[in-house]
mmCIF file of C-alpha atoms in Angstrom:
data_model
loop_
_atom_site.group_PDB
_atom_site.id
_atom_site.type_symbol
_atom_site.label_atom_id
_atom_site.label_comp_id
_atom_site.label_asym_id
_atom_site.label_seq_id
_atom_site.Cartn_x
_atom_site.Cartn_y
_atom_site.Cartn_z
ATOM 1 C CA UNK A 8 -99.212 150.907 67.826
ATOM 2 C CA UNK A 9 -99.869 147.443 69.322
ATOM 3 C CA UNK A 10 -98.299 146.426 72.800
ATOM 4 C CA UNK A 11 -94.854 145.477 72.693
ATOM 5 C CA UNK A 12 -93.310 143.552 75.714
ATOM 6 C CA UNK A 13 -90.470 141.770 75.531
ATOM 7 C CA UNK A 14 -89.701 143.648 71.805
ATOM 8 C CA UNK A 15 -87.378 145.497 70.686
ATOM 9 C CA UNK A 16 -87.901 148.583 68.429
ATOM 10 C CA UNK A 17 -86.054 149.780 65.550
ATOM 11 C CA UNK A 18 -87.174 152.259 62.854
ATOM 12 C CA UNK A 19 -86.961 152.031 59.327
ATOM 13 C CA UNK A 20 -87.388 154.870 56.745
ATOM 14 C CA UNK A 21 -86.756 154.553 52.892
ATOM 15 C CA UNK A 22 -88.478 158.127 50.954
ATOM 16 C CA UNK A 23 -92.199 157.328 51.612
ATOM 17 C CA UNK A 24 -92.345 153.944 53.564
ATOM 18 C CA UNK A 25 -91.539 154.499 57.289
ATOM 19 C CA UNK A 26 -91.851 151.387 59.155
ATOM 20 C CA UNK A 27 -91.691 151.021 63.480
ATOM 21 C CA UNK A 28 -90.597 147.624 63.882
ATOM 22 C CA UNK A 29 -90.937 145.886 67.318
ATOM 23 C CA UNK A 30 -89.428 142.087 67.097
ATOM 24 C CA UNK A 31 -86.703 140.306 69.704
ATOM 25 C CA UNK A 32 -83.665 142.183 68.297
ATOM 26 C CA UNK A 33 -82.968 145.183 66.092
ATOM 27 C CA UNK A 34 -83.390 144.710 62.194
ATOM 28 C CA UNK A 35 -82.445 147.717 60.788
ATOM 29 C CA UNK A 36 -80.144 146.222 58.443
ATOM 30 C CA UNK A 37 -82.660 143.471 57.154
ATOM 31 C CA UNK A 38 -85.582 145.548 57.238
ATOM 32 C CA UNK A 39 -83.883 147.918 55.224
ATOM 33 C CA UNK A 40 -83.047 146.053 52.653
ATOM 34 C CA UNK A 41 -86.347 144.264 52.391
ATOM 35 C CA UNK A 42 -87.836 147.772 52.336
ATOM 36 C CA UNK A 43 -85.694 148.333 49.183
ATOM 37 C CA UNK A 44 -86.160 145.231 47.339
ATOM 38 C CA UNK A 45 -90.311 145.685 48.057
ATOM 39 C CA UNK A 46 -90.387 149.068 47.033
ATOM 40 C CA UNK A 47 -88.100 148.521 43.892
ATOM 41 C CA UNK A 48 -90.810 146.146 42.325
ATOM 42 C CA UNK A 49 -93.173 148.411 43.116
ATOM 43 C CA UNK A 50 -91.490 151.397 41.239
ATOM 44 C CA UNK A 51 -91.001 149.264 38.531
ATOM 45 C CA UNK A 52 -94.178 147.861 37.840
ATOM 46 C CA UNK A 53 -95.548 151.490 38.257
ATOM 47 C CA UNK A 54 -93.079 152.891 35.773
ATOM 48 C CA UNK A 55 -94.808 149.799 33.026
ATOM 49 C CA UNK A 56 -98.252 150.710 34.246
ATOM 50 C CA UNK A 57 -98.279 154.353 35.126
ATOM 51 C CA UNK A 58 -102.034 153.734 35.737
ATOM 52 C CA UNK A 59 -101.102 151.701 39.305
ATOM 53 C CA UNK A 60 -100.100 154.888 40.639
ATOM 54 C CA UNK A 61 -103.307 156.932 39.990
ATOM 55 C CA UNK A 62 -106.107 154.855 39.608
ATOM 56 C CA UNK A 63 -108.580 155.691 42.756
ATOM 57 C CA UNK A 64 -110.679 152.104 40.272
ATOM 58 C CA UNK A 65 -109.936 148.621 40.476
ATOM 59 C CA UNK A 66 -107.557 147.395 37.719
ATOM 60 C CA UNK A 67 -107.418 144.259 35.984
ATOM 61 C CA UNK A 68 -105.151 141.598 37.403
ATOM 62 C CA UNK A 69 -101.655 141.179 36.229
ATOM 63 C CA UNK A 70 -101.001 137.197 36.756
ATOM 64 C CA UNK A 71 -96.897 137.597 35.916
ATOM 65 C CA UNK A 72 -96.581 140.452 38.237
ATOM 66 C CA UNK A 73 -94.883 140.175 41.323
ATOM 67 C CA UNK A 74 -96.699 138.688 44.326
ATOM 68 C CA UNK A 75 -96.963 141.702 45.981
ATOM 69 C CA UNK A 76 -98.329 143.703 43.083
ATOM 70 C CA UNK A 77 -101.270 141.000 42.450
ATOM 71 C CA UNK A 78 -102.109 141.259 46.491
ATOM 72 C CA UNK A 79 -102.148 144.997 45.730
ATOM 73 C CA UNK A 80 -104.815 144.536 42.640
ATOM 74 C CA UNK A 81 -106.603 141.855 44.574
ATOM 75 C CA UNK A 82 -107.412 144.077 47.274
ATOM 76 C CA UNK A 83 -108.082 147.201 45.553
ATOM 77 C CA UNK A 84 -110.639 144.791 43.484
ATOM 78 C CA UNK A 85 -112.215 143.788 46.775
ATOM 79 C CA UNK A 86 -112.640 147.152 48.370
ATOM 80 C CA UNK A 87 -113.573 148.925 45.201
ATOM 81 C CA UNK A 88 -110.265 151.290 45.051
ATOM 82 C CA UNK A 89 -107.182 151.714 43.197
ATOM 83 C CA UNK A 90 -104.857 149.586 43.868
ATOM 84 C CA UNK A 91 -102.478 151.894 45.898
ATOM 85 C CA UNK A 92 -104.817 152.279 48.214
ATOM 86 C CA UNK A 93 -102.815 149.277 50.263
ATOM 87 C CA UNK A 94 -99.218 150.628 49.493
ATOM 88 C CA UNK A 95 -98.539 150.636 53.164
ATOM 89 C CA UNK A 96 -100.315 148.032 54.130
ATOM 90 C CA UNK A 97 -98.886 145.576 51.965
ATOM 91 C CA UNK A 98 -95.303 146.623 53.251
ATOM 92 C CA UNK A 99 -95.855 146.092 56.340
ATOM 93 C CA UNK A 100 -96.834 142.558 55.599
ATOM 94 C CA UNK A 101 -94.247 141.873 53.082
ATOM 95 C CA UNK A 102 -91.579 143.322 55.378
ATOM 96 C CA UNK A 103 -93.279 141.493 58.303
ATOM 97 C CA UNK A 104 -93.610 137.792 56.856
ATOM 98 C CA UNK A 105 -89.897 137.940 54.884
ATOM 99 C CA UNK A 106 -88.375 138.507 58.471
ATOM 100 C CA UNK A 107 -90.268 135.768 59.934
ATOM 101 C CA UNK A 108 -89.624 133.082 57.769
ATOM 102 C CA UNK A 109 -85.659 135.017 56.881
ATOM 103 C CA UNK A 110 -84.580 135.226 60.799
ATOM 104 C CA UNK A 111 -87.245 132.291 61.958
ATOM 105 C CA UNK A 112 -88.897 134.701 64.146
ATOM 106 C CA UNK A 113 -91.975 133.808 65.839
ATOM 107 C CA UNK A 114 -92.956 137.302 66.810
ATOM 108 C CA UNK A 115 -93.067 140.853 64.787
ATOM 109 C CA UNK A 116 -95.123 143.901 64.995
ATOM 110 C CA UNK A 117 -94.625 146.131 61.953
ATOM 111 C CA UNK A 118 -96.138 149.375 61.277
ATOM 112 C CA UNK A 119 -96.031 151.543 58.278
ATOM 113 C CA UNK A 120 -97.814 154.964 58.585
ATOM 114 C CA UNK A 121 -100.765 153.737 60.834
ATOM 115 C CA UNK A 122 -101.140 150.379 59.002
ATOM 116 C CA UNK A 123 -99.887 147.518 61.264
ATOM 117 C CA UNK A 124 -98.897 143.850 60.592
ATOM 118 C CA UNK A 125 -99.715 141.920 63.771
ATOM 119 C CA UNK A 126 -97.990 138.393 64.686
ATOM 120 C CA UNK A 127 -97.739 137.916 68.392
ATOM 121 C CA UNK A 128 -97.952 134.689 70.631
ATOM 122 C CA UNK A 129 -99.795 136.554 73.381
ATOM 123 C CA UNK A 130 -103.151 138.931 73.442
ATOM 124 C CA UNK A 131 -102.423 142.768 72.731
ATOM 125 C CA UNK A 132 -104.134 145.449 72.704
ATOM 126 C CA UNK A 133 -103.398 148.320 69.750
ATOM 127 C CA UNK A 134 -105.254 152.149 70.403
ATOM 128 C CA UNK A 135 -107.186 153.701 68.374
ATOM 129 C CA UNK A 136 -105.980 157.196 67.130
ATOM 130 C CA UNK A 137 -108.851 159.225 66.001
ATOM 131 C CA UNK A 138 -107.609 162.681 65.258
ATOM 132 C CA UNK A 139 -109.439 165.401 67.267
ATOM 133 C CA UNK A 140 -112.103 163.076 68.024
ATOM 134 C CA UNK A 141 -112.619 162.975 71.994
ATOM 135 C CA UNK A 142 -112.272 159.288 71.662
ATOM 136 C CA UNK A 143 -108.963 159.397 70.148
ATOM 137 C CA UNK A 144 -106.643 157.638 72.292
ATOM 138 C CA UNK A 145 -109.550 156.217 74.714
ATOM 139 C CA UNK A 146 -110.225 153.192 72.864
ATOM 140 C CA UNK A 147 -108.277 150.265 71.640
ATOM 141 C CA UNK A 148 -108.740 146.604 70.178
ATOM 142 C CA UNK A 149 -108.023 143.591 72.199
ATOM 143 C CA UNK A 150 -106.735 141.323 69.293
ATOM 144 C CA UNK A 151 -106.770 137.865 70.335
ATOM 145 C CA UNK A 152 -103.168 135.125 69.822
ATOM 146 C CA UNK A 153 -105.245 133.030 68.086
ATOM 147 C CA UNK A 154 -106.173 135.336 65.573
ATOM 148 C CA UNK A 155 -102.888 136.166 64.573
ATOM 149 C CA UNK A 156 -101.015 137.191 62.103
ATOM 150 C CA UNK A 157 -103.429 139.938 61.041
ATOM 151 C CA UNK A 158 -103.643 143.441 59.757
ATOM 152 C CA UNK A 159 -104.889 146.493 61.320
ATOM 153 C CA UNK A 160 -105.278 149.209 59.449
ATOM 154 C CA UNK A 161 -106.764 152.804 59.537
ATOM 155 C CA UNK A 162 -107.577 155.789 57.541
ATOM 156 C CA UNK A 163 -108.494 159.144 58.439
ATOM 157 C CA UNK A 164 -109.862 162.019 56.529
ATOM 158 C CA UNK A 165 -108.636 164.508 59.227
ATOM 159 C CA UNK A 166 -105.434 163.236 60.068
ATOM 160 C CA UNK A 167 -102.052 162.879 57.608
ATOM 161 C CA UNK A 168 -101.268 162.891 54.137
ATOM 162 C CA UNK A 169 -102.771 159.670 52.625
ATOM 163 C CA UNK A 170 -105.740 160.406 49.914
ATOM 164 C CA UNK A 171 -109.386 159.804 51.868
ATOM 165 C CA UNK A 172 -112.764 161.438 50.284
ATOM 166 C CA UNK A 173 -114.388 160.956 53.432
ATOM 167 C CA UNK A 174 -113.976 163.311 56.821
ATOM 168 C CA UNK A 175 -114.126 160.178 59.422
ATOM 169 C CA UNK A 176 -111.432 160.755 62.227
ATOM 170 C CA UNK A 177 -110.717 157.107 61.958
ATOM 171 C CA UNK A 178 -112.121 154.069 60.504
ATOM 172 C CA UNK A 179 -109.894 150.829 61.407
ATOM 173 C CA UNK A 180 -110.397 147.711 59.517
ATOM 174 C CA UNK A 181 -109.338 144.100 60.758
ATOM 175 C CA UNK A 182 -108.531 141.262 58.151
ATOM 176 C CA UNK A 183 -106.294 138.604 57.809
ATOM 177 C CA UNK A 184 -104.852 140.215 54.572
ATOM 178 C CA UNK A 185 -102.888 143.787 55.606
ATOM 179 C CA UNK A 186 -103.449 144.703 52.101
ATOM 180 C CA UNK A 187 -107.345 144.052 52.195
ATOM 181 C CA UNK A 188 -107.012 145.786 55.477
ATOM 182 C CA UNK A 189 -105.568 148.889 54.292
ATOM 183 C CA UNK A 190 -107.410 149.058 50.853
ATOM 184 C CA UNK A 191 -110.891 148.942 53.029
ATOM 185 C CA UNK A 192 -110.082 151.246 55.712
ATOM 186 C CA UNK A 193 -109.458 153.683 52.488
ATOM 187 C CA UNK A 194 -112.942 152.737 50.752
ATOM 188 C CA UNK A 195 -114.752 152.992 54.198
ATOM 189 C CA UNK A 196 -113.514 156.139 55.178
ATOM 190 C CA UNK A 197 -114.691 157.582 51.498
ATOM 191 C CA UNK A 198 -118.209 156.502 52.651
ATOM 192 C CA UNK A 199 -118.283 158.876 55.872
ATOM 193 C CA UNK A 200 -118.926 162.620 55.278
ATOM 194 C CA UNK A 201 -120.568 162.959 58.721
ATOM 195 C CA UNK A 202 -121.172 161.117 61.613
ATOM 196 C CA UNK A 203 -124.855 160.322 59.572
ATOM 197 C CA UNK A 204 -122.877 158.091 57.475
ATOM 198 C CA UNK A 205 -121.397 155.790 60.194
ATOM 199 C CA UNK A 206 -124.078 153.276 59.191
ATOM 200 C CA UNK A 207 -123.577 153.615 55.601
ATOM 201 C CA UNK A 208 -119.916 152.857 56.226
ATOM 202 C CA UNK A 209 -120.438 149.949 58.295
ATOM 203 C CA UNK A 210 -122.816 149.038 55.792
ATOM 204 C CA UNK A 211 -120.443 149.298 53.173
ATOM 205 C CA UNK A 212 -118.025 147.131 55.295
ATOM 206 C CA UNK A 213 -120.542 143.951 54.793
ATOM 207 C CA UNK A 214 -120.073 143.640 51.939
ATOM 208 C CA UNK A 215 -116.130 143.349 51.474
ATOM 209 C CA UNK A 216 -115.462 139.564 51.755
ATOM 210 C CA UNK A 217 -112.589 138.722 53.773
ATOM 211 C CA UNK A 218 -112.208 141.346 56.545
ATOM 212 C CA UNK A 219 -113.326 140.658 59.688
ATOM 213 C CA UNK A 220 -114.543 143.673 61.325
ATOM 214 C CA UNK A 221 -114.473 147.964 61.356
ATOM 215 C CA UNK A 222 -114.470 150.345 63.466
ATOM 216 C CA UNK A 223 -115.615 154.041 62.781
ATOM 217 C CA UNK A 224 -115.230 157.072 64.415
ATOM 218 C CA UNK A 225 -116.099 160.385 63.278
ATOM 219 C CA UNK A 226 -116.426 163.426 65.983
ATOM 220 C CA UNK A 227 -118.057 161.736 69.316
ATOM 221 C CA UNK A 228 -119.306 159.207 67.653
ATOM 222 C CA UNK A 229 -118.661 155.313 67.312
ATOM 223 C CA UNK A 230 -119.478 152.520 64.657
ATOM 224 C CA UNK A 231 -118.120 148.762 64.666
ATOM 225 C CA UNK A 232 -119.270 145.518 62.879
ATOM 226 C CA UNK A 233 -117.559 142.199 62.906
ATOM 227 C CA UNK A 234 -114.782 141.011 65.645
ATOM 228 C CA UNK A 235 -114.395 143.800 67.159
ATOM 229 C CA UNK A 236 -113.475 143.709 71.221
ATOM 230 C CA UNK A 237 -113.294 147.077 72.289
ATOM 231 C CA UNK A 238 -111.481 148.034 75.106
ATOM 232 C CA UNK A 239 -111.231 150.829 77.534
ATOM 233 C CA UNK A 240 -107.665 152.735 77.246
#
């Protein structure tokens, strides 16, 4: 999670989607309902189009769909995954961006399962959890104001439940877009069966358009491209 002076946390769960919100009051209550209303066009796009759920492929767009559906198909294009590859991502930055402009907030961190949406005034740092990996923890990313909002996302083939081919402890991707985010971190970490294949990954990572930089770790070993600025933890 990102640093979080001067916010106030409150925690958000609704089945699968569990979001740690940090803002300048509590927002259960709003979040909670944005959570639903998200997660009900999702469920109901996926019960039209059964193949949204499953599809590890790009899908064709769907220009009537909601607006949070198309940013899930436009990312999933872009990475070269299915399109649920940014579920959580895309949460977070629905959730995030509805209670800015709702509540006229200037500030919100939200997280959802490891994926963050970022939109602070200041410079924070967010660590980098890497499983087993003796780096885990050690490392972070000092994420500039200026380059705010932005998502930071990471996937792991060692650590939780979500879907990864790959056996990287962590590969974190930075990009404007949560979604595009999310949906790389997942095709990145599919690329890395061994710390051989940091290179490959970061490889891989040049030729997404639109993020802005990875980071890859897999056992004692590191791999960024991009903006990156590490930092000592």
């Amino acid at each position: 999670m990102a640093q979080a002076e001067g916010l106030v946390s409150s925690l958000v769960t609704v089945r699968e989607t569990d979001l740690h919100i940090l803002a300048a009051r509590p927002l259960e209550a709003e979040a909670s309902h944005l959570v639903h209303h998200f997660r009900n066009q999702l469920e109901n796009h996926i019960a039209a189009h059964p193949a949204f759920l499953s599809s590890l492929v790009p899908l064709p767009r769907q220009p009537l769909a909601p607006p949070i559906i198309r940013d899930m198909l436009r990312a999933g294009e872009a990475a070269g995954v299915g399109p649920m590859a940014a579920v959580a991502g895309v949460v977070a930055e629905y959730v995030g961006r509805a209670l800015m402009k709702e509540l006229g907030l200037e500030e919100i961190i939200v997280e959802n399962g490891g994926d963050i949406f970022l939109a602070r005034s200041r410079e924070c740092h967010t660590a980098i959890f890497a499983g087993q990996s003796p780096l885990s923890g050690r490392l972070g990313l000092r994420i500039a104001a200026q380059r705010m909002p932005l998502g930071v996302c990471t996937s792991s083939g060692t650590v939780g439940h979500s879907l990864s081919l790959g056996k990287a402890d962590s590969v974190t991707v930075l990009a404007s877009s949560t979604a595009l985010a999310d949906a790389a971190a997942t095709r990145l970490g599919n690329e890395v069966g061994s710390r051989r294949d940091i290179k490959r990954a970061l490889a891989a990572a040049r030729e997404i358009n639109n993020i802005a930089g990875v980071v890859v770790v897999c056992g004692e070993q590191l791999g960024a491209w991009g903006e990156v600025d590490l930092v000592g933890l």
